[in-house]
PDB file of C-alpha atoms in Angstrom:
ATOM      1  CA  UNK A   1     111.086 199.403 187.054  1.00  0.00           C
ATOM      2  CA  UNK A   2     114.428 198.469 188.487  1.00  0.00           C
ATOM      3  CA  UNK A   3     116.666 196.120 186.512  1.00  0.00           C
ATOM      4  CA  UNK A   4     116.844 193.951 189.633  1.00  0.00           C
ATOM      5  CA  UNK A   5     113.383 192.660 188.561  1.00  0.00           C
ATOM      6  CA  UNK A   6     115.125 190.857 185.703  1.00  0.00           C
ATOM      7  CA  UNK A   7     117.569 189.034 187.998  1.00  0.00           C
ATOM      8  CA  UNK A   8     117.312 185.300 188.539  1.00  0.00           C
ATOM      9  CA  UNK A   9     120.016 185.074 191.306  1.00  0.00           C
ATOM     10  CA  UNK A  10     119.716 182.009 193.452  1.00  0.00           C
ATOM     11  CA  UNK A  11     117.215 180.345 191.203  1.00  0.00           C
ATOM     12  CA  UNK A  12     117.539 176.990 189.203  1.00  0.00           C
ATOM     13  CA  UNK A  13     116.226 177.290 185.618  1.00  0.00           C
ATOM     14  CA  UNK A  14     115.574 174.203 183.428  1.00  0.00           C
ATOM     15  CA  UNK A  15     115.589 174.593 179.615  1.00  0.00           C
ATOM     16  CA  UNK A  16     114.549 171.844 177.271  1.00  0.00           C
ATOM     17  CA  UNK A  17     115.860 172.070 173.699  1.00  0.00           C
ATOM     18  CA  UNK A  18     118.857 173.792 175.022  1.00  0.00           C
ATOM     19  CA  UNK A  19     121.290 172.342 172.401  1.00  0.00           C
ATOM     20  CA  UNK A  20     121.111 175.263 170.163  1.00  0.00           C
ATOM     21  CA  UNK A  21     119.202 178.092 168.741  1.00  0.00           C
ATOM     22  CA  UNK A  22     116.721 179.815 171.150  1.00  0.00           C
ATOM     23  CA  UNK A  23     117.341 177.242 173.898  1.00  0.00           C
ATOM     24  CA  UNK A  24     121.173 177.851 173.952  1.00  0.00           C
ATOM     25  CA  UNK A  25     120.773 181.621 173.743  1.00  0.00           C
ATOM     26  CA  UNK A  26     118.302 181.469 176.644  1.00  0.00           C
ATOM     27  CA  UNK A  27     120.644 179.289 178.774  1.00  0.00           C
ATOM     28  CA  UNK A  28     123.239 181.951 178.448  1.00  0.00           C
ATOM     29  CA  UNK A  29     120.756 184.803 179.107  1.00  0.00           C
ATOM     30  CA  UNK A  30     119.448 183.117 182.198  1.00  0.00           C
ATOM     31  CA  UNK A  31     122.964 182.431 183.575  1.00  0.00           C
ATOM     32  CA  UNK A  32     123.945 186.088 182.859  1.00  0.00           C
ATOM     33  CA  UNK A  33     120.870 186.953 185.054  1.00  0.00           C
ATOM     34  CA  UNK A  34     122.268 184.855 187.900  1.00  0.00           C
ATOM     35  CA  UNK A  35     120.537 181.407 187.470  1.00  0.00           C
ATOM     36  CA  UNK A  36     121.979 177.993 187.763  1.00  0.00           C
ATOM     37  CA  UNK A  37     120.936 176.324 184.457  1.00  0.00           C
ATOM     38  CA  UNK A  38     119.984 172.794 183.684  1.00  0.00           C
ATOM     39  CA  UNK A  39     120.111 172.118 179.949  1.00  0.00           C
ATOM     40  CA  UNK A  40     118.295 169.205 178.380  1.00  0.00           C
ATOM     41  CA  UNK A  41     118.526 167.997 174.703  1.00  0.00           C
ATOM     42  CA  UNK A  42     119.038 164.843 172.636  1.00  0.00           C
ATOM     43  CA  UNK A  43     122.510 165.780 171.321  1.00  0.00           C
ATOM     44  CA  UNK A  44     125.465 165.520 173.699  1.00  0.00           C
ATOM     45  CA  UNK A  45     127.740 167.459 171.350  1.00  0.00           C
ATOM     46  CA  UNK A  46     125.329 170.436 171.200  1.00  0.00           C
ATOM     47  CA  UNK A  47     124.853 170.336 174.944  1.00  0.00           C
ATOM     48  CA  UNK A  48     128.586 170.403 175.377  1.00  0.00           C
ATOM     49  CA  UNK A  49     128.794 173.659 173.442  1.00  0.00           C
ATOM     50  CA  UNK A  50     125.904 175.213 175.441  1.00  0.00           C
ATOM     51  CA  UNK A  51     127.479 174.139 178.648  1.00  0.00           C
ATOM     52  CA  UNK A  52     130.693 175.738 177.588  1.00  0.00           C
ATOM     53  CA  UNK A  53     129.049 179.072 176.956  1.00  0.00           C
ATOM     54  CA  UNK A  54     127.113 179.059 180.315  1.00  0.00           C
ATOM     55  CA  UNK A  55     130.344 178.134 182.166  1.00  0.00           C
ATOM     56  CA  UNK A  56     131.854 181.409 180.879  1.00  0.00           C
ATOM     57  CA  UNK A  57     129.297 183.353 182.785  1.00  0.00           C
ATOM     58  CA  UNK A  58     130.485 181.914 186.065  1.00  0.00           C
ATOM     59  CA  UNK A  59     127.190 180.143 186.821  1.00  0.00           C
ATOM     60  CA  UNK A  60     126.509 176.423 187.552  1.00  0.00           C
ATOM     61  CA  UNK A  61     125.373 174.417 184.599  1.00  0.00           C
ATOM     62  CA  UNK A  62     124.143 170.845 184.223  1.00  0.00           C
ATOM     63  CA  UNK A  63     123.789 169.385 180.732  1.00  0.00           C
ATOM     64  CA  UNK A  64     121.924 166.146 180.154  1.00  0.00           C
ATOM     65  CA  UNK A  65     120.864 164.127 177.206  1.00  0.00           C
ATOM     66  CA  UNK A  66     117.129 163.387 177.629  1.00  0.00           C
ATOM     67  CA  UNK A  67     114.390 162.090 175.494  1.00  0.00           C
ATOM     68  CA  UNK A  68     111.777 164.714 176.392  1.00  0.00           C
ATOM     69  CA  UNK A  69     108.881 162.419 175.328  1.00  0.00           C
ATOM     70  CA  UNK A  70     109.882 159.764 177.850  1.00  0.00           C
ATOM     71  CA  UNK A  71     108.150 159.719 181.270  1.00  0.00           C
ATOM     72  CA  UNK A  72     111.113 157.804 182.704  1.00  0.00           C
ATOM     73  CA  UNK A  73     113.925 159.927 181.325  1.00  0.00           C
ATOM     74  CA  UNK A  74     112.231 163.240 182.148  1.00  0.00           C
ATOM     75  CA  UNK A  75     111.578 162.158 185.739  1.00  0.00           C
ATOM     76  CA  UNK A  76     115.149 161.021 186.202  1.00  0.00           C
ATOM     77  CA  UNK A  77     116.411 164.221 184.739  1.00  0.00           C
ATOM     78  CA  UNK A  78     114.393 166.331 187.203  1.00  0.00           C
ATOM     79  CA  UNK A  79     115.475 164.206 190.093  1.00  0.00           C
ATOM     80  CA  UNK A  80     119.156 164.664 189.007  1.00  0.00           C
ATOM     81  CA  UNK A  81     118.659 168.429 188.781  1.00  0.00           C
ATOM     82  CA  UNK A  82     117.348 168.617 192.307  1.00  0.00           C
ATOM     83  CA  UNK A  83     120.391 166.513 193.571  1.00  0.00           C
ATOM     84  CA  UNK A  84     123.035 168.489 191.756  1.00  0.00           C
ATOM     85  CA  UNK A  85     121.720 172.020 191.499  1.00  0.00           C
ATOM     86  CA  UNK A  86     119.330 172.148 194.488  1.00  0.00           C
ATOM     87  CA  UNK A  87     115.525 172.217 194.915  1.00  0.00           C
ATOM     88  CA  UNK A  88     115.045 175.929 194.141  1.00  0.00           C
ATOM     89  CA  UNK A  89     113.646 175.220 190.648  1.00  0.00           C
ATOM     90  CA  UNK A  90     111.817 178.529 189.839  1.00  0.00           C
ATOM     91  CA  UNK A  91     111.957 178.508 186.081  1.00  0.00           C
ATOM     92  CA  UNK A  92     111.047 175.954 183.466  1.00  0.00           C
ATOM     93  CA  UNK A  93     111.221 176.685 179.713  1.00  0.00           C
ATOM     94  CA  UNK A  94     109.838 173.977 177.530  1.00  0.00           C
ATOM     95  CA  UNK A  95     111.618 174.609 174.265  1.00  0.00           C
ATOM     96  CA  UNK A  96     112.193 171.130 172.805  1.00  0.00           C
ATOM     97  CA  UNK A  97     110.549 170.610 169.432  1.00  0.00           C
ATOM     98  CA  UNK A  98     110.703 168.058 166.676  1.00  0.00           C
ATOM     99  CA  UNK A  99     112.049 169.112 163.329  1.00  0.00           C
ATOM    100  CA  UNK A 100     109.365 167.319 161.187  1.00  0.00           C
ATOM    101  CA  UNK A 101     109.144 167.182 157.365  1.00  0.00           C
ATOM    102  CA  UNK A 102     106.336 169.072 155.673  1.00  0.00           C
ATOM    103  CA  UNK A 103     102.950 167.292 155.485  1.00  0.00           C
ATOM    104  CA  UNK A 104      99.279 167.864 155.249  1.00  0.00           C
ATOM    105  CA  UNK A 105      96.975 165.715 157.440  1.00  0.00           C
ATOM    106  CA  UNK A 106      96.519 163.454 154.410  1.00  0.00           C
ATOM    107  CA  UNK A 107     100.152 162.853 153.729  1.00  0.00           C
ATOM    108  CA  UNK A 108     101.432 162.829 157.338  1.00  0.00           C
ATOM    109  CA  UNK A 109     102.073 159.282 158.641  1.00  0.00           C
ATOM    110  CA  UNK A 110     100.194 158.592 161.882  1.00  0.00           C
ATOM    111  CA  UNK A 111     103.416 157.677 163.610  1.00  0.00           C
ATOM    112  CA  UNK A 112     104.993 160.961 162.743  1.00  0.00           C
ATOM    113  CA  UNK A 113     101.932 162.864 163.984  1.00  0.00           C
ATOM    114  CA  UNK A 114     102.108 161.097 167.370  1.00  0.00           C
ATOM    115  CA  UNK A 115     105.817 161.529 167.563  1.00  0.00           C
ATOM    116  CA  UNK A 116     105.695 165.259 167.001  1.00  0.00           C
ATOM    117  CA  UNK A 117     102.896 165.723 169.565  1.00  0.00           C
ATOM    118  CA  UNK A 118     104.817 163.498 171.993  1.00  0.00           C
ATOM    119  CA  UNK A 119     107.776 165.917 171.866  1.00  0.00           C
ATOM    120  CA  UNK A 120     106.286 169.317 171.286  1.00  0.00           C
ATOM    121  CA  UNK A 121     103.283 168.891 173.645  1.00  0.00           C
ATOM    122  CA  UNK A 122     103.980 165.730 175.640  1.00  0.00           C
ATOM    123  CA  UNK A 123     107.398 166.991 176.583  1.00  0.00           C
ATOM    124  CA  UNK A 124     105.941 170.151 178.039  1.00  0.00           C
ATOM    125  CA  UNK A 125     103.338 168.107 179.897  1.00  0.00           C
ATOM    126  CA  UNK A 126     105.906 165.663 181.327  1.00  0.00           C
ATOM    127  CA  UNK A 127     108.397 168.348 182.461  1.00  0.00           C
ATOM    128  CA  UNK A 128     105.646 170.434 183.961  1.00  0.00           C
ATOM    129  CA  UNK A 129     104.184 167.376 185.824  1.00  0.00           C
ATOM    130  CA  UNK A 130     107.536 166.552 187.565  1.00  0.00           C
ATOM    131  CA  UNK A 131     108.627 170.229 188.103  1.00  0.00           C
ATOM    132  CA  UNK A 132     105.368 171.810 189.507  1.00  0.00           C
ATOM    133  CA  UNK A 133     105.527 170.016 192.889  1.00  0.00           C
ATOM    134  CA  UNK A 134     109.097 171.127 193.394  1.00  0.00           C
ATOM    135  CA  UNK A 135     108.335 174.568 192.214  1.00  0.00           C
ATOM    136  CA  UNK A 136     105.574 174.780 194.565  1.00  0.00           C
ATOM    137  CA  UNK A 137     107.755 173.901 197.548  1.00  0.00           C
ATOM    138  CA  UNK A 138     110.299 176.526 196.433  1.00  0.00           C
ATOM    139  CA  UNK A 139     107.606 179.172 196.730  1.00  0.00           C
ATOM    140  CA  UNK A 140     106.476 179.458 193.044  1.00  0.00           C
ATOM    141  CA  UNK A 141     107.929 180.305 189.748  1.00  0.00           C
ATOM    142  CA  UNK A 142     107.468 180.714 186.007  1.00  0.00           C
ATOM    143  CA  UNK A 143     106.768 178.198 183.358  1.00  0.00           C
ATOM    144  CA  UNK A 144     107.300 179.138 179.666  1.00  0.00           C
ATOM    145  CA  UNK A 145     106.178 176.926 176.784  1.00  0.00           C
ATOM    146  CA  UNK A 146     107.810 177.957 173.636  1.00  0.00           C
ATOM    147  CA  UNK A 147     105.016 178.068 170.956  1.00  0.00           C
ATOM    148  CA  UNK A 148     105.227 179.982 167.685  1.00  0.00           C
ATOM    149  CA  UNK A 149     103.653 182.692 165.576  1.00  0.00           C
ATOM    150  CA  UNK A 150     102.183 179.648 163.810  1.00  0.00           C
ATOM    151  CA  UNK A 151     100.247 178.702 166.900  1.00  0.00           C
ATOM    152  CA  UNK A 152      97.717 181.355 166.222  1.00  0.00           C
ATOM    153  CA  UNK A 153      97.780 181.274 162.383  1.00  0.00           C
ATOM    154  CA  UNK A 154      98.873 178.716 159.819  1.00  0.00           C
ATOM    155  CA  UNK A 155     100.816 178.031 156.626  1.00  0.00           C
ATOM    156  CA  UNK A 156     100.541 175.166 154.135  1.00  0.00           C
ATOM    157  CA  UNK A 157     101.985 171.767 154.749  1.00  0.00           C
ATOM    158  CA  UNK A 158     102.685 172.335 158.417  1.00  0.00           C
ATOM    159  CA  UNK A 159      99.483 170.727 159.947  1.00  0.00           C
ATOM    160  CA  UNK A 160     101.071 168.924 162.766  1.00  0.00           C
ATOM    161  CA  UNK A 161     103.507 171.725 163.745  1.00  0.00           C
ATOM    162  CA  UNK A 162     100.749 174.344 163.842  1.00  0.00           C
ATOM    163  CA  UNK A 163      98.523 172.091 165.791  1.00  0.00           C
ATOM    164  CA  UNK A 164     101.156 171.455 168.467  1.00  0.00           C
ATOM    165  CA  UNK A 165     101.894 175.078 168.833  1.00  0.00           C
ATOM    166  CA  UNK A 166      98.274 175.902 169.206  1.00  0.00           C
ATOM    167  CA  UNK A 167      97.933 173.218 171.815  1.00  0.00           C
ATOM    168  CA  UNK A 168     100.732 174.768 173.805  1.00  0.00           C
ATOM    169  CA  UNK A 169      98.758 178.146 173.882  1.00  0.00           C
ATOM    170  CA  UNK A 170      95.738 176.305 175.351  1.00  0.00           C
ATOM    171  CA  UNK A 171      97.900 174.210 177.675  1.00  0.00           C
ATOM    172  CA  UNK A 172      99.518 177.376 179.243  1.00  0.00           C
ATOM    173  CA  UNK A 173      96.122 179.084 179.776  1.00  0.00           C
ATOM    174  CA  UNK A 174      94.770 175.873 181.511  1.00  0.00           C
ATOM    175  CA  UNK A 175      97.941 175.481 183.672  1.00  0.00           C
ATOM    176  CA  UNK A 176      97.802 179.137 184.564  1.00  0.00           C
ATOM    177  CA  UNK A 177      94.348 178.713 186.084  1.00  0.00           C
ATOM    178  CA  UNK A 178      95.214 175.463 187.862  1.00  0.00           C
ATOM    179  CA  UNK A 179      98.423 176.651 189.530  1.00  0.00           C
ATOM    180  CA  UNK A 180      97.929 180.319 190.244  1.00  0.00           C
ATOM    181  CA  UNK A 181      97.288 179.644 193.943  1.00  0.00           C
ATOM    182  CA  UNK A 182     100.699 178.020 194.113  1.00  0.00           C
ATOM    183  CA  UNK A 183     102.299 181.319 192.746  1.00  0.00           C
ATOM    184  CA  UNK A 184     103.200 179.552 189.576  1.00  0.00           C
ATOM    185  CA  UNK A 185     102.746 181.532 186.453  1.00  0.00           C
ATOM    186  CA  UNK A 186     102.559 179.959 183.048  1.00  0.00           C
ATOM    187  CA  UNK A 187     102.817 181.794 179.807  1.00  0.00           C
ATOM    188  CA  UNK A 188     103.925 181.052 176.219  1.00  0.00           C
ATOM    189  CA  UNK A 189     106.515 182.666 174.048  1.00  0.00           C
ATOM    190  CA  UNK A 190     105.798 182.810 170.369  1.00  0.00           C
ATOM    191  CA  UNK A 191     108.733 183.608 168.236  1.00  0.00           C
ATOM    192  CA  UNK A 192     108.596 184.501 164.506  1.00  0.00           C
ATOM    193  CA  UNK A 193     110.953 182.836 162.075  1.00  0.00           C
ATOM    194  CA  UNK A 194     114.335 182.838 163.862  1.00  0.00           C
ATOM    195  CA  UNK A 195     117.845 182.259 162.587  1.00  0.00           C
ATOM    196  CA  UNK A 196     118.521 178.838 163.968  1.00  0.00           C
ATOM    197  CA  UNK A 197     119.545 175.374 162.651  1.00  0.00           C
ATOM    198  CA  UNK A 198     115.837 174.721 162.022  1.00  0.00           C
ATOM    199  CA  UNK A 199     115.845 177.220 159.173  1.00  0.00           C
ATOM    200  CA  UNK A 200     118.812 175.684 157.513  1.00  0.00           C
ATOM    201  CA  UNK A 201     117.308 172.135 157.854  1.00  0.00           C
ATOM    202  CA  UNK A 202     114.019 173.320 156.202  1.00  0.00           C
ATOM    203  CA  UNK A 203     115.449 175.728 153.618  1.00  0.00           C
ATOM    204  CA  UNK A 204     118.972 174.442 152.922  1.00  0.00           C
ATOM    205  CA  UNK A 205     120.805 177.692 153.789  1.00  0.00           C
ATOM    206  CA  UNK A 206     120.192 180.581 155.981  1.00  0.00           C
ATOM    207  CA  UNK A 207     120.288 182.884 153.022  1.00  0.00           C
ATOM    208  CA  UNK A 208     117.483 180.949 151.422  1.00  0.00           C
ATOM    209  CA  UNK A 209     115.418 181.129 154.506  1.00  0.00           C
ATOM    210  CA  UNK A 210     115.982 184.869 154.714  1.00  0.00           C
ATOM    211  CA  UNK A 211     114.915 185.206 151.078  1.00  0.00           C
ATOM    212  CA  UNK A 212     111.843 183.184 151.586  1.00  0.00           C
ATOM    213  CA  UNK A 213     110.622 184.369 155.046  1.00  0.00           C
ATOM    214  CA  UNK A 214     111.910 187.844 155.622  1.00  0.00           C
ATOM    215  CA  UNK A 215     109.244 189.573 153.523  1.00  0.00           C
ATOM    216  CA  UNK A 216     106.541 188.002 155.700  1.00  0.00           C
ATOM    217  CA  UNK A 217     107.722 189.957 158.661  1.00  0.00           C
ATOM    218  CA  UNK A 218     107.001 193.714 158.945  1.00  0.00           C
ATOM    219  CA  UNK A 219     110.511 194.346 160.116  1.00  0.00           C
ATOM    220  CA  UNK A 220     111.821 192.746 156.936  1.00  0.00           C
ATOM    221  CA  UNK A 221     114.136 190.160 158.557  1.00  0.00           C
ATOM    222  CA  UNK A 222     114.201 187.107 160.625  1.00  0.00           C
ATOM    223  CA  UNK A 223     114.531 187.132 164.464  1.00  0.00           C
ATOM    224  CA  UNK A 224     117.754 186.283 166.293  1.00  0.00           C
ATOM    225  CA  UNK A 225     118.009 183.715 169.093  1.00  0.00           C
ATOM    226  CA  UNK A 226     119.309 186.433 171.422  1.00  0.00           C
ATOM    227  CA  UNK A 227     116.182 188.468 170.833  1.00  0.00           C
ATOM    228  CA  UNK A 228     113.943 185.545 171.769  1.00  0.00           C
ATOM    229  CA  UNK A 229     116.060 184.780 174.857  1.00  0.00           C
ATOM    230  CA  UNK A 230     115.590 188.421 176.095  1.00  0.00           C
ATOM    231  CA  UNK A 231     111.884 187.854 175.822  1.00  0.00           C
ATOM    232  CA  UNK A 232     112.215 184.536 177.666  1.00  0.00           C
ATOM    233  CA  UNK A 233     113.982 186.324 180.530  1.00  0.00           C
ATOM    234  CA  UNK A 234     111.222 188.735 180.808  1.00  0.00           C
ATOM    235  CA  UNK A 235     108.716 185.903 181.309  1.00  0.00           C
ATOM    236  CA  UNK A 236     111.023 183.979 183.635  1.00  0.00           C
ATOM    237  CA  UNK A 237     111.782 186.923 185.961  1.00  0.00           C
ATOM    238  CA  UNK A 238     109.825 189.081 188.344  1.00  0.00           C
ATOM    239  CA  UNK A 239     109.580 191.786 185.638  1.00  0.00           C
ATOM    240  CA  UNK A 240     106.431 189.856 184.335  1.00  0.00           C
ATOM    241  CA  UNK A 241     105.043 189.179 187.781  1.00  0.00           C
ATOM    242  CA  UNK A 242     101.463 190.202 186.815  1.00  0.00           C
ATOM    243  CA  UNK A 243     101.461 188.106 183.596  1.00  0.00           C
ATOM    244  CA  UNK A 244     100.056 184.576 183.436  1.00  0.00           C
ATOM    245  CA  UNK A 245      97.988 182.667 180.899  1.00  0.00           C
ATOM    246  CA  UNK A 246      99.201 184.961 178.178  1.00  0.00           C
ATOM    247  CA  UNK A 247     101.124 184.593 174.918  1.00  0.00           C
ATOM    248  CA  UNK A 248     104.164 186.857 174.280  1.00  0.00           C
ATOM    249  CA  UNK A 249     104.369 187.209 170.558  1.00  0.00           C
ATOM    250  CA  UNK A 250     107.941 188.272 169.295  1.00  0.00           C
ATOM    251  CA  UNK A 251     107.494 187.794 165.601  1.00  0.00           C
ATOM    252  CA  UNK A 252     108.797 190.967 163.906  1.00  0.00           C
ATOM    253  CA  UNK A 253     105.158 191.769 162.930  1.00  0.00           C
ATOM    254  CA  UNK A 254     104.369 188.492 161.141  1.00  0.00           C
ATOM    255  CA  UNK A 255     100.915 188.362 162.501  1.00  0.00           C
ATOM    256  CA  UNK A 256     100.191 192.112 161.950  1.00  0.00           C
ATOM    257  CA  UNK A 257      99.825 192.123 158.189  1.00  0.00           C
TER     258      UNK A 257
END
């Protein structure tokens, strides 16, 4: 297989949750592959840093603050992307996710449950809703929902998180069936525990996250954002042209024990 199959030259790629971690690394990876990149997040400060890194590749970048759970804001964001980067939206990566506290279904407040679903699943729904007609007119493309190794298994006190990630697996399969005739492929990317800010928020320090989680992965360490970004590029590019409705698990062997 030629490395040209991994190129995204001339394509517009949208990434939600692009302010850091896997989203930021993927924005840079897509830009290095030739894409113009639209970055959405709720933090302007984090978006500015992502935009700076993308600009260093020489590719166009558009960074926008957007509440991914809002129909109005997501629609306005997609409209602006078309105006400023052009209509050739060929890649959508839905990576935005809430960083919720630990809860069982008994302890989780109903408003928190709905908020997390609104971001993790609702955001993927809204962005896909607005982008698919544009992607169809552009000749097709690739949609990636960022799920998790916890979408196909579970741990204690993460009921809402596990539920949303499992929902994304089902959503991708359903969308893959619905939009295959439009040459739109839909897959999920399921990372294992990855060294992002989410780890430090949950465990206090990255060192504590490593001590707690590394042993649960066969490779004995956490993943790196850049490793997940390379997997996302595979799904976004023509290298995965015969792959749809599937889940690409990049979890260091977490689910193989």
